XYZ file of C-alpha atoms in Angstrom:
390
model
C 90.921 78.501 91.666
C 90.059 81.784 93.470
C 86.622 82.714 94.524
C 84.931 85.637 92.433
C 85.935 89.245 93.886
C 82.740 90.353 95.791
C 81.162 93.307 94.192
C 81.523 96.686 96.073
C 79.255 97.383 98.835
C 78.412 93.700 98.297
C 75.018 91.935 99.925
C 75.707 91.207 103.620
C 73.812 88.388 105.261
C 71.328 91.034 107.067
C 69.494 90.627 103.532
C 67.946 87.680 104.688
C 67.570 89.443 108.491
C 70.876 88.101 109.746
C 73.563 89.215 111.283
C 77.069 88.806 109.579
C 78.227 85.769 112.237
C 74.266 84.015 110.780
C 72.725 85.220 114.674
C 69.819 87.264 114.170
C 70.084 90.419 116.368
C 67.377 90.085 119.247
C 64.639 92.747 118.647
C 64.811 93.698 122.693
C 68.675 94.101 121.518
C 67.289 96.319 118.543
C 65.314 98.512 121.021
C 68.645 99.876 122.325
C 68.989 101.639 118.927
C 67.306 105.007 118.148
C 64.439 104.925 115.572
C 66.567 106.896 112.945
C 68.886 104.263 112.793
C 66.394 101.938 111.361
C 68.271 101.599 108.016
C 71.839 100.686 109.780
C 72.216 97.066 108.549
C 71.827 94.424 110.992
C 75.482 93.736 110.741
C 76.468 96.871 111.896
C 73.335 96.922 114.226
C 74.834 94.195 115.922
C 78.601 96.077 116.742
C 76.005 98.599 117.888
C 74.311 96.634 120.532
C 77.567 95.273 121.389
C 78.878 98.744 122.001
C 75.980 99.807 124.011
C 77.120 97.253 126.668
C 80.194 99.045 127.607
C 78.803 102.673 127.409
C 79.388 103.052 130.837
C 83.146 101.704 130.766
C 83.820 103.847 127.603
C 82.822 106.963 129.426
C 78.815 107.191 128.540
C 77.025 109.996 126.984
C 77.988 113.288 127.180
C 76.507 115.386 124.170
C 73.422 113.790 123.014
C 69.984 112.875 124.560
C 69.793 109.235 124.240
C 71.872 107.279 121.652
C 75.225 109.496 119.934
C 73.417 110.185 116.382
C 75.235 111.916 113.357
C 74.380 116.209 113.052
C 77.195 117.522 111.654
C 81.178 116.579 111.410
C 82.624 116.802 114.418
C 86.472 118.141 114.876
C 89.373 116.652 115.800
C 89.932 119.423 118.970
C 86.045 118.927 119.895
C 86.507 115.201 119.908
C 89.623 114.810 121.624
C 88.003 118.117 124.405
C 84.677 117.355 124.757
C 83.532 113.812 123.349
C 83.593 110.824 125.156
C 85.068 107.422 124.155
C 81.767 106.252 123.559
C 80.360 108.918 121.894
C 83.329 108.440 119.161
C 83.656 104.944 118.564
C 79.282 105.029 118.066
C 79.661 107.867 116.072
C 82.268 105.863 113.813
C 80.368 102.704 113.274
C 76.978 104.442 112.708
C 79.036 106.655 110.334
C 80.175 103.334 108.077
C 76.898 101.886 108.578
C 75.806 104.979 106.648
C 78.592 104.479 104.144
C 77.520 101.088 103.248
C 74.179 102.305 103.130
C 74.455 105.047 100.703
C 78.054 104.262 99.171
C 77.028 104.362 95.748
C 75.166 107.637 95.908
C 78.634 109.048 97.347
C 81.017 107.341 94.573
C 78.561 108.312 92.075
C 79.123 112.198 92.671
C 82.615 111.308 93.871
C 84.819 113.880 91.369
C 88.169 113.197 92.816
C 88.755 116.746 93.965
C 88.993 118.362 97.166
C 85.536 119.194 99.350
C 84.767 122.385 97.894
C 84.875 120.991 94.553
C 83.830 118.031 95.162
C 79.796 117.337 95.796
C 80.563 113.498 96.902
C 82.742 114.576 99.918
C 79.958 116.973 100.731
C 77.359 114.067 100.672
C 80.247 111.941 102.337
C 80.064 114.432 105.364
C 76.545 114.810 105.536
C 75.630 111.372 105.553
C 78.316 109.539 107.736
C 79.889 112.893 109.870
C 83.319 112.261 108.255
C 85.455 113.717 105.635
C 88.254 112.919 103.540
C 90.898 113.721 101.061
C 88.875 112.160 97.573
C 91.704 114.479 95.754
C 94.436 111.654 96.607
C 94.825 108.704 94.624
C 93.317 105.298 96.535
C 90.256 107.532 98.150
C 87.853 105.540 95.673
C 89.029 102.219 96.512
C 88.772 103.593 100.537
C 84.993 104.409 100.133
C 84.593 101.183 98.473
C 86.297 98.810 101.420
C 86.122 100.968 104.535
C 82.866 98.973 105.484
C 83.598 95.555 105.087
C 87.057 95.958 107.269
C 85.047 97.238 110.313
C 82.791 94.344 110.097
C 86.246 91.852 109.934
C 87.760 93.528 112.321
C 84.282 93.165 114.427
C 84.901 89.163 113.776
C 88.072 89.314 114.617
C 87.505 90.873 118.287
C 84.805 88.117 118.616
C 87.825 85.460 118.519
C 90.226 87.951 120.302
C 90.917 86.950 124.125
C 91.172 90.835 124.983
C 87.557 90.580 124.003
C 85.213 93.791 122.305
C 86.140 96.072 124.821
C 90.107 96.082 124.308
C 88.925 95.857 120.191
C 86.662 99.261 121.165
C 89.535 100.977 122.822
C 92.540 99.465 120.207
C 90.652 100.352 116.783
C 89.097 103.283 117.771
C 91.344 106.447 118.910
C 89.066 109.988 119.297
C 92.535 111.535 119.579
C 94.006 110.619 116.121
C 92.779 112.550 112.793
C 88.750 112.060 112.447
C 88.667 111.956 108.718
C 87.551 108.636 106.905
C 91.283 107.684 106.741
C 92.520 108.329 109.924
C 89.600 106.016 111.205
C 90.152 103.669 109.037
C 93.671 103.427 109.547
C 93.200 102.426 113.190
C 91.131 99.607 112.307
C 93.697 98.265 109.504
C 96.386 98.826 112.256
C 93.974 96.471 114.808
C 94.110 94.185 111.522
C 97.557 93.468 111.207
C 98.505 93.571 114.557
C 96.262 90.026 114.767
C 98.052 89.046 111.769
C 94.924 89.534 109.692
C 94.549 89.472 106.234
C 93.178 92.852 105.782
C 91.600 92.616 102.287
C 90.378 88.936 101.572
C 89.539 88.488 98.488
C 89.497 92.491 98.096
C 91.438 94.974 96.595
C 94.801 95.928 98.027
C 94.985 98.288 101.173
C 94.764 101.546 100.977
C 98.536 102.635 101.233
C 99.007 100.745 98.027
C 96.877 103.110 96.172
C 98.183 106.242 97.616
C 101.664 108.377 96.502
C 103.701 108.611 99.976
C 105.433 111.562 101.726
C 108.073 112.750 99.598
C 111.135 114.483 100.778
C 110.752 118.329 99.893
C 114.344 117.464 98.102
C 113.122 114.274 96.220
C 114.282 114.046 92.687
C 112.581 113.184 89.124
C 113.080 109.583 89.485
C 112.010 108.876 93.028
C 108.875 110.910 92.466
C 108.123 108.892 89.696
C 109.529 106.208 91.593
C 106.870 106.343 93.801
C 104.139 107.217 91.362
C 105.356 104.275 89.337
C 104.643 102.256 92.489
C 101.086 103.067 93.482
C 100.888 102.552 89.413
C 101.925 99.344 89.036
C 99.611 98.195 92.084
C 96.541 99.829 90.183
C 97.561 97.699 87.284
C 97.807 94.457 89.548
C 94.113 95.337 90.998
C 92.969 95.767 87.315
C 93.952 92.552 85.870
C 93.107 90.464 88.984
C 89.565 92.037 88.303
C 89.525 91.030 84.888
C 90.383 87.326 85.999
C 88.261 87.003 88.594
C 91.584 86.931 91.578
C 92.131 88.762 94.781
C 94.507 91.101 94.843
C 97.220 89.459 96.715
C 97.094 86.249 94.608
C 97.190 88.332 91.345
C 100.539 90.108 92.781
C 102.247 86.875 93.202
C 101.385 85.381 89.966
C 102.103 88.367 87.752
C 105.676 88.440 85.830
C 105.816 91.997 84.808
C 106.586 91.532 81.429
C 104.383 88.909 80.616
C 102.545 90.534 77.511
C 98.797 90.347 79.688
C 100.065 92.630 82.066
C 102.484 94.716 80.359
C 99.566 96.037 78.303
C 98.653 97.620 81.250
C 101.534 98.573 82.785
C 104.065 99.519 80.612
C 105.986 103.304 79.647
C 103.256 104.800 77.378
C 100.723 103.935 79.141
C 102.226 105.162 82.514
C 103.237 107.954 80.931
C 99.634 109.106 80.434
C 98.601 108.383 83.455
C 101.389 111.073 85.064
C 100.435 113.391 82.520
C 96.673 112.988 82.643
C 97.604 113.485 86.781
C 99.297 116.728 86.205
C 102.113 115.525 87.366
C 104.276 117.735 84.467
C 104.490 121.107 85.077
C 104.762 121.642 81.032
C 101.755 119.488 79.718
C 98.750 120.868 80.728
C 96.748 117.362 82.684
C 92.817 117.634 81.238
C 89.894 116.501 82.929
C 86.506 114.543 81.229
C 83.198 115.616 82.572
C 79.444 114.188 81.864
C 76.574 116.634 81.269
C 73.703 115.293 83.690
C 70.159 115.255 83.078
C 69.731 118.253 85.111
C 72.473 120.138 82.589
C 75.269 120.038 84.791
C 78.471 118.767 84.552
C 79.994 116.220 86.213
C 83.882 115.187 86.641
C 84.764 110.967 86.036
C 86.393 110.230 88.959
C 90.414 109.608 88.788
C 90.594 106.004 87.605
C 88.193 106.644 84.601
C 89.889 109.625 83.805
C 93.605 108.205 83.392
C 91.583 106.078 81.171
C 89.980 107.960 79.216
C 93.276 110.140 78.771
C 95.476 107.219 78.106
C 93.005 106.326 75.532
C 92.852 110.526 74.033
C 96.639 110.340 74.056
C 97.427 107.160 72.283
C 94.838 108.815 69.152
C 91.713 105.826 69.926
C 88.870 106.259 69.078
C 86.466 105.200 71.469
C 87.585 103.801 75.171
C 85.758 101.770 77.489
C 84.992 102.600 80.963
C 83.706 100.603 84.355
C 81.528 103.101 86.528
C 80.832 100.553 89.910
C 79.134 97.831 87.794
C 78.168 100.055 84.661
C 80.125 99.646 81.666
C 80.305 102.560 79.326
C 81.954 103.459 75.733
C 83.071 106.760 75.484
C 83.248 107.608 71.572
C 86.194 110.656 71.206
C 84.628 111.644 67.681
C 81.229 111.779 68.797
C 81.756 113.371 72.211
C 78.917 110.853 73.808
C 79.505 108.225 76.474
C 77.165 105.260 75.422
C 75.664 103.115 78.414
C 76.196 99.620 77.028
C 73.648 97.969 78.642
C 70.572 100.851 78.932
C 72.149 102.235 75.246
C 71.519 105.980 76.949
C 73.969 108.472 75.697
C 75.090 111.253 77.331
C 77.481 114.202 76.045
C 81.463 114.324 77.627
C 83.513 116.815 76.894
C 87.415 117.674 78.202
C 88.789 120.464 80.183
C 92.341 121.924 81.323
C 92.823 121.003 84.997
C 92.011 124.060 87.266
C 95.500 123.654 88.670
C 98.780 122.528 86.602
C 99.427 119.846 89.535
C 95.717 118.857 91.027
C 96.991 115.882 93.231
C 99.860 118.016 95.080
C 102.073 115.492 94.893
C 104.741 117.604 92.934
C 105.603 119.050 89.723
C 108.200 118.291 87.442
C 109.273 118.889 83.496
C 108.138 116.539 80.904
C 111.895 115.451 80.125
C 112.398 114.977 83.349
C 109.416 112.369 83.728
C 110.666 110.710 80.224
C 114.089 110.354 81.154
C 112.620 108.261 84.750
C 110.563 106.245 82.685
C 113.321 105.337 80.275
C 115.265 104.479 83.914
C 112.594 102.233 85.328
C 112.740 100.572 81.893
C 116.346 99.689 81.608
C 116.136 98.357 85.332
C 113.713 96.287 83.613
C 110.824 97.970 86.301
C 108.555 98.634 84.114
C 107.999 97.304 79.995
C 108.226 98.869 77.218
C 105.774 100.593 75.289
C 104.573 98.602 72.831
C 105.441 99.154 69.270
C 103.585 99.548 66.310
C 101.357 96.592 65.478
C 102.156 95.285 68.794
């Protein structure tokens, strides 16, 4: 049977003042740190010390008095100009320390928009020094693992004859694209290459959960093609949750008609997710908000809202949502999302999407969409939607 899935920005070992391999970090090793890094966890604190080691051989520091420390994000053409190898690869593991550190706070205001809209990008950047595109689908997921694969890759390099420095210069790359992804990406590439399994007992990687590059000339059905792909993976990372599997076990055990999975992942209800994704240029996509305590609104981020307009669609009347480890029931009539466990209520309501197609992934007519779907069905892709009574 397969272990539990750990729960997102899960307890590391430092909680009991270890480090992640059980070796308590040294305090004269601690003293190499800066005093405002006192709430990096010890796990991370360790790559840290490690790093210090090599300053010299990465190039030392060039911008900072003492240790590299986060002020600001830094851009790609000041990195690659003006920033040392050092400086960047510090800058990237205090930045995930942060993340780990104050990951919920970020996913919390996380709306799924771009950064102007979006106050958990903002909070993203000031905390860690690094941005990222929350408007495409998978960011949520990213935030959630980014991490945890730093600190396996970390183990890896431990075991790795090239040692930490060839993992420091390998997973790190101060010329490639600075956001969260592009940083990321480098250290799931160091993953692979080792023939590492990037996500044990995790959710799938991030290009699972994310549309491709599309041809500019890309028709109805490979669009939804690919939509129906990063779909269907959702779906798999869903119902592993709900029995208690890792992603990549789930994926091999599911047969996608069995009747478990197909009420996830069948026509109708992938049919509301394009639509609630703006994906049709004739259905206007709608967006659920949450009226804070302050009086402002707040957008659900993107996997609560396909929910919630799956659920609007197919005429429920109440849907439940998971918020992180909250679990909420969002009553349509009422207009009130009902913590289940605290039994606070707080008032919703539903809005036309600023733009017709929010994820920019393209735009097409609703016919269009239908007549992929009813492909995708008769290649037996995807199931049916269920009938009535079903």
């Amino acid at each position: 049977q397969a272990a539990p899935l750990p729960r997102p920005f899960r307890t590391y070992p430092e909680e009991v003042g270890e480090t992640s391999a059980g070796t308590p970090v040294a305090s004269s090793d601690k003293s190499i740190l800066q005093e405002e890094d006192d709430d990096v966890p010890p796990s991370f604190q360790e790559v840290l010390v490690e790093l210090a080691r090599l300053e010299a051989k990465l190039g030392g520091v060039r911008n900072f008095k003492g240790r590299p420390r986060i002020e600001r994000k830094v851009k790609a053409c000041d990195f690659r100009r003006a920033y040392t190898d050092f400086e960047y690869v510090y800058l990237t593991v205090l930045g995930l320390a942060k993340l780990q550190v104050h990951g919920e706070e970020i996913l919390e205001l996380n709306n799924g928009r771009n950064f102007t809209e979006n106050p958990g990008v903002r909070l993203l950047e000031r905390r860690t020094g690094m941005t990222m595109h929350a408007d495409r689908e998978g960011a949520e997921h990213l935030l959630q693992s980014a991490p945890a694969l730093l600190l396996q890759a970390y183990a890896a390099a431990c075991k790795d004859p090239a040692g930490l420095y060839g993992f420091f210069c390998e997973a790190f790359d101060r010329n490639a694209d600075p956001c969260l992804e592009g940083r990321v990406g480098r250290i799931l590439e160091y993953l692979r290459l080792r023939s590492q399994d990037c996500c044990p007992q995790h959710g799938p990687p991030p290009e699972d959960l994310a549309v491709g590059p599309l041809p500019a000339d890309a028709d109805a059905e490979v669009i939804v093609g690919e939509h129906l792909r990063v779909f269907t993976n959702e779906c798999v990372w869903r119902w592993a949750q709900e029995r208690g599997l890792d992603y990549n076990t789930a994926g091999a055990d599911i047969s996608h008609e069995a009747s478990d999975f197909a009420v996830l992942c069948n026509a109708a209800t992938f049919e509301a997710a394009l639509l609630a994704r703006g994906l049709a240029q004739d259905v206007a996509g709608r967006h659920w908000e949450i009226q804070l305590d302050d009086g402002s609104w707040s957008s659900y981020g993107p996997a609560q809202n396909d929910a919630l307009e799956r659920a609007r669609r197919s005429g429920a009347a109440t849907c439940e949502v998971r918020v992180r480890n909250w679990t909420y029931e969002v009553d349509f009539q009422r207009m009130v999302q009902l913590n289940v466990k605290t039994c606070k209520e707080r008032p919703i309501r539903c809005a036309a999407w600023a733009s017709a197609n929010p994820s920019g992934t393209g735009c097409l007519a609703l016919d269009d969409i239908q007549a992929a779907i009813a492909r995708f069905v008769e290649l037996r892709t995807l199931a049916e939607a269920p009938t009535a009574g079903q």
